[in-house]
Amino acid sequence: MILAGFYQLPFEIETETSVEISAEDESFILKGNIDVLVIQKRFWVLVIESKSSKFDVMTALPQALTYMLDHPNRVQPTFGLLINGREFVFVKLIQQEHPWCARSYALLIEHDSELNQVLSILKCLGELIVFLLPE
């Protein structure tokens, strides 16, 4: 996060951001906290969901997607990062009439080239958002 520049302006970091999602009839309400949220001008740059290294990184996917569905800007894609201390998985959610998501394969921290890939992707996301949402 530091190397990707997310701790510097124009980005803000929030931790334990509360979200509340309800079904259409509002009879079912899901509440939770996003582990880390990177924001620029109220635009969610990246939703990060982390789990213990005891768990498969993909166990964080349903929770991250649920939070990503609560994104206040439904026009732009939402990006997520699942981590468990050993693996990283990037997620992209596009909210159309029927939400659509894609994910990367798991990148391993033990492989230097894959760790460099994670940093490169984070930097690209930051640059893309700065380009799309100029000051």
Short mmCIF file of N, CA and C in Angstrom, two decimals:
data_model
loop_
_atom_site.label_atom_id
_atom_site.label_comp_id
_atom_site.label_asym_id
_atom_site.label_seq_id
_atom_site.Cartn_x
_atom_site.Cartn_y
_atom_site.Cartn_z
N MET A 1 0.82 -1.18 0.00
CA MET A 1 0.00 0.00 0.00
C MET A 1 0.87 1.25 0.00
N ILE A 2 1.91 1.25 0.80
CA ILE A 2 2.81 2.41 0.84
C ILE A 2 3.52 2.55 -0.49
N LEU A 3 4.09 1.46 -1.00
CA LEU A 3 4.83 1.51 -2.26
C LEU A 3 3.93 1.85 -3.44
N ALA A 4 2.65 1.51 -3.36
CA ALA A 4 1.72 1.83 -4.44
C ALA A 4 1.26 3.27 -4.38
N GLY A 5 1.60 4.00 -3.31
CA GLY A 5 1.27 5.41 -3.20
C GLY A 5 -0.10 5.70 -2.61
N PHE A 6 -0.77 4.70 -2.04
CA PHE A 6 -2.12 4.92 -1.52
C PHE A 6 -2.15 5.65 -0.18
N TYR A 7 -0.99 5.84 0.45
CA TYR A 7 -0.95 6.60 1.69
C TYR A 7 -0.64 8.08 1.43
N GLN A 8 -0.63 8.48 0.16
CA GLN A 8 -0.33 9.85 -0.21
C GLN A 8 -1.54 10.46 -0.92
N LEU A 9 -1.60 11.78 -0.91
CA LEU A 9 -2.65 12.46 -1.67
C LEU A 9 -2.53 12.09 -3.13
N PRO A 10 -3.59 11.92 -3.84
CA PRO A 10 -4.96 12.32 -3.56
C PRO A 10 -5.79 11.22 -2.89
N PHE A 11 -5.15 10.18 -2.37
CA PHE A 11 -5.87 9.05 -1.80
C PHE A 11 -6.06 9.20 -0.30
N GLU A 12 -7.10 8.56 0.21
CA GLU A 12 -7.36 8.46 1.64
C GLU A 12 -7.54 6.98 1.97
N ILE A 13 -7.14 6.60 3.16
CA ILE A 13 -7.30 5.23 3.63
C ILE A 13 -8.29 5.23 4.79
N GLU A 14 -9.28 4.36 4.71
CA GLU A 14 -10.21 4.15 5.82
C GLU A 14 -10.12 2.69 6.23
N THR A 15 -10.21 2.44 7.52
CA THR A 15 -10.23 1.07 8.00
C THR A 15 -11.54 0.82 8.73
N GLU A 16 -11.98 -0.43 8.67
CA GLU A 16 -13.22 -0.85 9.32
C GLU A 16 -14.40 0.05 8.92
N THR A 17 -14.52 0.32 7.63
CA THR A 17 -15.63 1.12 7.10
C THR A 17 -16.91 0.29 7.15
N SER A 18 -17.93 0.81 7.78
CA SER A 18 -19.20 0.09 7.92
C SER A 18 -20.01 0.17 6.63
N VAL A 19 -20.62 -0.95 6.27
CA VAL A 19 -21.53 -0.99 5.13
C VAL A 19 -22.79 -1.72 5.58
N GLU A 20 -23.89 -1.38 4.91
CA GLU A 20 -25.16 -2.03 5.20
C GLU A 20 -25.86 -2.27 3.87
N ILE A 21 -26.18 -3.51 3.60
CA ILE A 21 -26.81 -3.89 2.35
C ILE A 21 -28.13 -4.57 2.67
N SER A 22 -29.18 -4.16 1.96
CA SER A 22 -30.48 -4.78 2.20
C SER A 22 -31.02 -5.35 0.90
N ALA A 23 -31.86 -6.36 1.03
CA ALA A 23 -32.53 -6.94 -0.13
C ALA A 23 -33.57 -5.96 -0.62
N GLU A 24 -34.09 -6.18 -1.82
CA GLU A 24 -35.05 -5.25 -2.41
C GLU A 24 -36.25 -5.00 -1.51
N ASP A 25 -36.74 -6.01 -0.85
CA ASP A 25 -37.90 -5.81 0.02
C ASP A 25 -37.48 -5.36 1.42
N GLU A 26 -36.18 -5.20 1.64
CA GLU A 26 -35.59 -4.74 2.89
C GLU A 26 -35.89 -5.64 4.09
N SER A 27 -36.30 -6.88 3.83
CA SER A 27 -36.53 -7.81 4.93
C SER A 27 -35.23 -8.47 5.38
N PHE A 28 -34.19 -8.35 4.56
CA PHE A 28 -32.90 -8.94 4.90
C PHE A 28 -31.85 -7.83 4.85
N ILE A 29 -31.16 -7.61 5.96
CA ILE A 29 -30.12 -6.58 6.01
C ILE A 29 -28.82 -7.23 6.45
N LEU A 30 -27.78 -6.97 5.69
CA LEU A 30 -26.45 -7.48 5.99
C LEU A 30 -25.58 -6.30 6.39
N LYS A 31 -24.92 -6.41 7.53
CA LYS A 31 -24.03 -5.36 8.00
C LYS A 31 -22.64 -5.94 8.14
N GLY A 32 -21.64 -5.13 7.85
CA GLY A 32 -20.28 -5.59 7.99
C GLY A 32 -19.30 -4.43 7.93
N ASN A 33 -18.03 -4.75 8.02
CA ASN A 33 -16.98 -3.74 7.97
C ASN A 33 -15.94 -4.13 6.92
N ILE A 34 -15.65 -3.19 6.03
CA ILE A 34 -14.59 -3.39 5.05
C ILE A 34 -13.27 -3.25 5.81
N ASP A 35 -12.36 -4.20 5.63
CA ASP A 35 -11.09 -4.14 6.36
C ASP A 35 -10.32 -2.86 6.03
N VAL A 36 -10.08 -2.61 4.74
CA VAL A 36 -9.38 -1.40 4.31
C VAL A 36 -10.07 -0.89 3.05
N LEU A 37 -10.28 0.42 3.00
CA LEU A 37 -10.90 1.04 1.84
C LEU A 37 -10.04 2.21 1.40
N VAL A 38 -9.63 2.20 0.14
CA VAL A 38 -8.86 3.31 -0.43
C VAL A 38 -9.83 4.17 -1.21
N ILE A 39 -9.82 5.47 -0.92
CA ILE A 39 -10.80 6.39 -1.51
C ILE A 39 -10.08 7.57 -2.15
N GLN A 40 -10.65 8.06 -3.25
CA GLN A 40 -10.25 9.35 -3.81
C GLN A 40 -11.53 10.10 -4.15
N LYS A 41 -11.74 11.24 -3.53
CA LYS A 41 -12.92 12.06 -3.78
C LYS A 41 -14.21 11.25 -3.67
N ARG A 42 -14.37 10.52 -2.62
CA ARG A 42 -15.55 9.69 -2.38
C ARG A 42 -15.69 8.52 -3.35
N PHE A 43 -14.75 8.35 -4.27
CA PHE A 43 -14.76 7.21 -5.19
C PHE A 43 -13.96 6.08 -4.55
N TRP A 44 -14.58 4.92 -4.46
CA TRP A 44 -13.88 3.77 -3.88
C TRP A 44 -12.86 3.26 -4.88
N VAL A 45 -11.61 3.40 -4.57
CA VAL A 45 -10.54 2.94 -5.44
C VAL A 45 -10.33 1.44 -5.27
N LEU A 46 -10.30 0.98 -4.03
CA LEU A 46 -9.98 -0.41 -3.77
C LEU A 46 -10.59 -0.86 -2.45
N VAL A 47 -11.29 -1.98 -2.47
CA VAL A 47 -11.84 -2.62 -1.27
C VAL A 47 -10.90 -3.78 -0.95
N ILE A 48 -10.36 -3.80 0.26
CA ILE A 48 -9.44 -4.86 0.64
C ILE A 48 -10.08 -5.70 1.74
N GLU A 49 -10.14 -7.00 1.50
CA GLU A 49 -10.67 -7.94 2.49
C GLU A 49 -9.56 -8.93 2.82
N SER A 50 -9.23 -9.04 4.09
CA SER A 50 -8.14 -9.93 4.48
C SER A 50 -8.65 -11.04 5.39
N LYS A 51 -8.00 -12.17 5.27
CA LYS A 51 -8.30 -13.34 6.09
C LYS A 51 -6.99 -13.87 6.65
N SER A 52 -7.08 -14.70 7.63
CA SER A 52 -5.91 -15.35 8.21
C SER A 52 -5.27 -16.28 7.18
N SER A 53 -3.98 -16.47 7.31
CA SER A 53 -3.28 -17.38 6.39
C SER A 53 -3.74 -18.83 6.57
N LYS A 54 -4.51 -19.11 7.61
CA LYS A 54 -5.06 -20.45 7.81
C LYS A 54 -6.14 -20.78 6.78
N PHE A 55 -6.71 -19.72 6.18
CA PHE A 55 -7.82 -19.90 5.26
C PHE A 55 -7.39 -19.69 3.82
N ASP A 56 -8.07 -20.36 2.92
CA ASP A 56 -7.87 -20.13 1.49
C ASP A 56 -8.26 -18.69 1.19
N VAL A 57 -7.50 -18.02 0.37
CA VAL A 57 -7.76 -16.61 0.05
C VAL A 57 -9.15 -16.41 -0.53
N MET A 58 -9.67 -17.41 -1.22
CA MET A 58 -10.99 -17.27 -1.86
C MET A 58 -12.15 -17.24 -0.87
N THR A 59 -11.91 -17.58 0.40
CA THR A 59 -12.98 -17.47 1.38
C THR A 59 -13.38 -16.01 1.60
N ALA A 60 -12.53 -15.08 1.21
CA ALA A 60 -12.83 -13.65 1.35
C ALA A 60 -13.68 -13.12 0.19
N LEU A 61 -13.82 -13.89 -0.89
CA LEU A 61 -14.52 -13.39 -2.08
C LEU A 61 -15.99 -13.01 -1.84
N PRO A 62 -16.81 -13.87 -1.24
CA PRO A 62 -18.22 -13.48 -1.05
C PRO A 62 -18.37 -12.20 -0.22
N GLN A 63 -17.58 -12.08 0.83
CA GLN A 63 -17.65 -10.91 1.68
C GLN A 63 -17.20 -9.66 0.92
N ALA A 64 -16.11 -9.75 0.18
CA ALA A 64 -15.63 -8.61 -0.59
C ALA A 64 -16.64 -8.19 -1.65
N LEU A 65 -17.21 -9.16 -2.37
CA LEU A 65 -18.21 -8.83 -3.39
C LEU A 65 -19.44 -8.16 -2.79
N THR A 66 -19.85 -8.62 -1.62
CA THR A 66 -20.99 -8.01 -0.94
C THR A 66 -20.69 -6.55 -0.65
N TYR A 67 -19.50 -6.26 -0.13
CA TYR A 67 -19.14 -4.87 0.15
C TYR A 67 -19.04 -4.07 -1.14
N MET A 68 -18.45 -4.67 -2.17
CA MET A 68 -18.28 -3.96 -3.44
C MET A 68 -19.63 -3.61 -4.06
N LEU A 69 -20.64 -4.43 -3.84
CA LEU A 69 -21.98 -4.14 -4.35
C LEU A 69 -22.58 -2.90 -3.69
N ASP A 70 -22.06 -2.50 -2.54
CA ASP A 70 -22.55 -1.33 -1.83
C ASP A 70 -21.84 -0.05 -2.26
N HIS A 71 -21.01 -0.14 -3.27
CA HIS A 71 -20.26 1.02 -3.78
C HIS A 71 -21.24 2.13 -4.15
N PRO A 72 -21.01 3.36 -3.67
CA PRO A 72 -21.95 4.45 -3.95
C PRO A 72 -21.97 4.88 -5.42
N ASN A 73 -20.91 4.64 -6.18
CA ASN A 73 -20.85 5.02 -7.59
C ASN A 73 -21.00 3.75 -8.42
N ARG A 74 -22.17 3.50 -8.93
CA ARG A 74 -22.44 2.25 -9.65
C ARG A 74 -22.08 2.34 -11.12
N VAL A 75 -21.62 3.49 -11.58
CA VAL A 75 -21.27 3.65 -12.99
C VAL A 75 -19.86 3.11 -13.27
N GLN A 76 -18.92 3.41 -12.38
CA GLN A 76 -17.54 2.98 -12.55
C GLN A 76 -17.34 1.58 -11.95
N PRO A 77 -16.39 0.82 -12.49
CA PRO A 77 -16.10 -0.49 -11.88
C PRO A 77 -15.52 -0.32 -10.48
N THR A 78 -15.70 -1.34 -9.67
CA THR A 78 -15.13 -1.37 -8.33
C THR A 78 -14.05 -2.45 -8.31
N PHE A 79 -12.93 -2.16 -7.68
CA PHE A 79 -11.83 -3.11 -7.61
C PHE A 79 -11.67 -3.59 -6.18
N GLY A 80 -11.31 -4.85 -6.04
CA GLY A 80 -11.09 -5.44 -4.73
C GLY A 80 -9.78 -6.20 -4.71
N LEU A 81 -9.27 -6.40 -3.51
CA LEU A 81 -8.05 -7.18 -3.30
C LEU A 81 -8.31 -8.11 -2.13
N LEU A 82 -8.18 -9.40 -2.38
CA LEU A 82 -8.31 -10.41 -1.34
C LEU A 82 -6.91 -10.81 -0.91
N ILE A 83 -6.67 -10.85 0.38
CA ILE A 83 -5.33 -11.26 0.86
C ILE A 83 -5.49 -12.17 2.08
N ASN A 84 -4.51 -13.08 2.22
CA ASN A 84 -4.51 -13.94 3.41
C ASN A 84 -3.11 -14.08 4.01
N GLY A 85 -2.22 -13.18 3.64
CA GLY A 85 -0.86 -13.24 4.17
C GLY A 85 0.09 -14.02 3.28
N ARG A 86 -0.43 -14.88 2.39
CA ARG A 86 0.40 -15.65 1.45
C ARG A 86 0.01 -15.38 0.01
N GLU A 87 -1.29 -15.09 -0.19
CA GLU A 87 -1.82 -14.96 -1.55
C GLU A 87 -2.56 -13.64 -1.73
N PHE A 88 -2.59 -13.19 -2.96
CA PHE A 88 -3.32 -11.99 -3.35
C PHE A 88 -4.20 -12.34 -4.53
N VAL A 89 -5.45 -11.90 -4.52
CA VAL A 89 -6.36 -12.09 -5.66
C VAL A 89 -7.04 -10.75 -5.92
N PHE A 90 -6.96 -10.27 -7.15
CA PHE A 90 -7.63 -9.03 -7.54
C PHE A 90 -9.00 -9.36 -8.09
N VAL A 91 -9.97 -8.49 -7.78
CA VAL A 91 -11.35 -8.67 -8.21
C VAL A 91 -11.83 -7.37 -8.85
N LYS A 92 -12.60 -7.51 -9.92
CA LYS A 92 -13.22 -6.35 -10.57
C LYS A 92 -14.71 -6.62 -10.66
N LEU A 93 -15.51 -5.65 -10.22
CA LEU A 93 -16.96 -5.77 -10.27
C LEU A 93 -17.52 -4.64 -11.11
N ILE A 94 -18.35 -4.99 -12.06
CA ILE A 94 -19.07 -4.02 -12.87
C ILE A 94 -20.55 -4.19 -12.56
N GLN A 95 -21.17 -3.10 -12.15
CA GLN A 95 -22.58 -3.17 -11.78
C GLN A 95 -23.44 -2.69 -12.94
N GLN A 96 -23.99 -3.63 -13.62
CA GLN A 96 -24.91 -3.35 -14.71
C GLN A 96 -26.28 -3.82 -14.25
N GLU A 97 -27.16 -4.09 -15.19
CA GLU A 97 -28.45 -4.66 -14.82
C GLU A 97 -28.23 -5.95 -14.03
N HIS A 98 -27.26 -6.74 -14.52
CA HIS A 98 -26.84 -7.95 -13.82
C HIS A 98 -25.36 -7.77 -13.49
N PRO A 99 -25.00 -7.62 -12.20
CA PRO A 99 -23.59 -7.42 -11.85
C PRO A 99 -22.70 -8.52 -12.42
N TRP A 100 -21.50 -8.14 -12.80
CA TRP A 100 -20.54 -9.05 -13.41
C TRP A 100 -19.20 -8.85 -12.71
N CYS A 101 -18.51 -9.95 -12.42
CA CYS A 101 -17.20 -9.81 -11.80
C CYS A 101 -16.19 -10.74 -12.47
N ALA A 102 -14.94 -10.36 -12.32
CA ALA A 102 -13.82 -11.16 -12.81
C ALA A 102 -12.75 -11.13 -11.72
N ARG A 103 -11.90 -12.14 -11.74
CA ARG A 103 -10.83 -12.16 -10.74
C ARG A 103 -9.55 -12.69 -11.36
N SER A 104 -8.45 -12.35 -10.71
CA SER A 104 -7.15 -12.86 -11.14
C SER A 104 -6.94 -14.24 -10.52
N TYR A 105 -5.92 -14.91 -10.97
CA TYR A 105 -5.51 -16.11 -10.26
C TYR A 105 -4.76 -15.67 -9.01
N ALA A 106 -4.54 -16.56 -8.07
CA ALA A 106 -3.87 -16.22 -6.82
C ALA A 106 -2.39 -15.98 -7.08
N LEU A 107 -1.92 -14.81 -6.67
CA LEU A 107 -0.50 -14.46 -6.76
C LEU A 107 0.13 -14.76 -5.41
N LEU A 108 1.27 -15.44 -5.41
CA LEU A 108 1.90 -15.89 -4.17
C LEU A 108 3.01 -14.95 -3.71
N ILE A 109 3.02 -14.66 -2.42
CA ILE A 109 4.02 -13.77 -1.85
C ILE A 109 5.43 -14.38 -1.93
N GLU A 110 5.49 -15.73 -1.96
CA GLU A 110 6.79 -16.40 -2.01
C GLU A 110 7.51 -16.22 -3.34
N HIS A 111 6.78 -15.87 -4.38
CA HIS A 111 7.37 -15.68 -5.71
C HIS A 111 7.62 -14.19 -5.94
N ASP A 112 8.91 -13.82 -6.01
CA ASP A 112 9.25 -12.41 -6.18
C ASP A 112 8.57 -11.78 -7.38
N SER A 113 8.51 -12.52 -8.48
CA SER A 113 7.91 -11.95 -9.69
C SER A 113 6.42 -11.68 -9.47
N GLU A 114 5.75 -12.53 -8.73
CA GLU A 114 4.32 -12.33 -8.47
C GLU A 114 4.10 -11.21 -7.47
N LEU A 115 5.00 -11.06 -6.51
CA LEU A 115 4.89 -9.94 -5.56
C LEU A 115 5.08 -8.63 -6.31
N ASN A 116 6.02 -8.61 -7.26
CA ASN A 116 6.21 -7.42 -8.10
C ASN A 116 4.97 -7.15 -8.94
N GLN A 117 4.31 -8.21 -9.38
CA GLN A 117 3.07 -8.06 -10.16
C GLN A 117 1.99 -7.40 -9.32
N VAL A 118 1.87 -7.79 -8.06
CA VAL A 118 0.88 -7.20 -7.15
C VAL A 118 1.14 -5.70 -7.04
N LEU A 119 2.37 -5.31 -6.79
CA LEU A 119 2.72 -3.91 -6.67
C LEU A 119 2.43 -3.16 -7.97
N SER A 120 2.77 -3.77 -9.08
CA SER A 120 2.53 -3.15 -10.39
C SER A 120 1.04 -2.92 -10.62
N ILE A 121 0.22 -3.91 -10.28
CA ILE A 121 -1.24 -3.78 -10.46
C ILE A 121 -1.78 -2.68 -9.55
N LEU A 122 -1.32 -2.63 -8.31
CA LEU A 122 -1.78 -1.59 -7.39
C LEU A 122 -1.42 -0.20 -7.91
N LYS A 123 -0.19 -0.06 -8.41
CA LYS A 123 0.23 1.23 -8.97
C LYS A 123 -0.61 1.60 -10.19
N CYS A 124 -0.89 0.63 -11.05
CA CYS A 124 -1.73 0.89 -12.24
C CYS A 124 -3.14 1.33 -11.83
N LEU A 125 -3.71 0.67 -10.83
CA LEU A 125 -5.03 1.07 -10.34
C LEU A 125 -5.02 2.51 -9.85
N GLY A 126 -4.01 2.86 -9.10
CA GLY A 126 -3.89 4.23 -8.59
C GLY A 126 -3.77 5.23 -9.71
N GLU A 127 -2.93 4.94 -10.70
CA GLU A 127 -2.75 5.85 -11.84
C GLU A 127 -4.03 5.96 -12.66
N LEU A 128 -4.73 4.86 -12.84
CA LEU A 128 -5.98 4.87 -13.60
C LEU A 128 -7.01 5.76 -12.92
N ILE A 129 -7.13 5.64 -11.62
CA ILE A 129 -8.12 6.42 -10.88
C ILE A 129 -7.74 7.91 -10.92
N VAL A 130 -6.47 8.23 -10.75
CA VAL A 130 -6.04 9.63 -10.82
C VAL A 130 -6.34 10.21 -12.20
N PHE A 131 -6.15 9.41 -13.23
CA PHE A 131 -6.44 9.84 -14.61
C PHE A 131 -7.94 10.06 -14.81
N LEU A 132 -8.76 9.13 -14.31
CA LEU A 132 -10.21 9.22 -14.49
C LEU A 132 -10.86 10.31 -13.64
N LEU A 133 -10.28 10.57 -12.48
CA LEU A 133 -10.85 11.56 -11.55
C LEU A 133 -9.82 12.64 -11.25
N PRO A 134 -9.49 13.49 -12.21
CA PRO A 134 -8.47 14.51 -11.96
C PRO A 134 -8.92 15.47 -10.85
N GLU A 135 -7.94 16.10 -10.22
CA GLU A 135 -8.21 17.03 -9.10
C GLU A 135 -9.15 18.08 -9.49
#
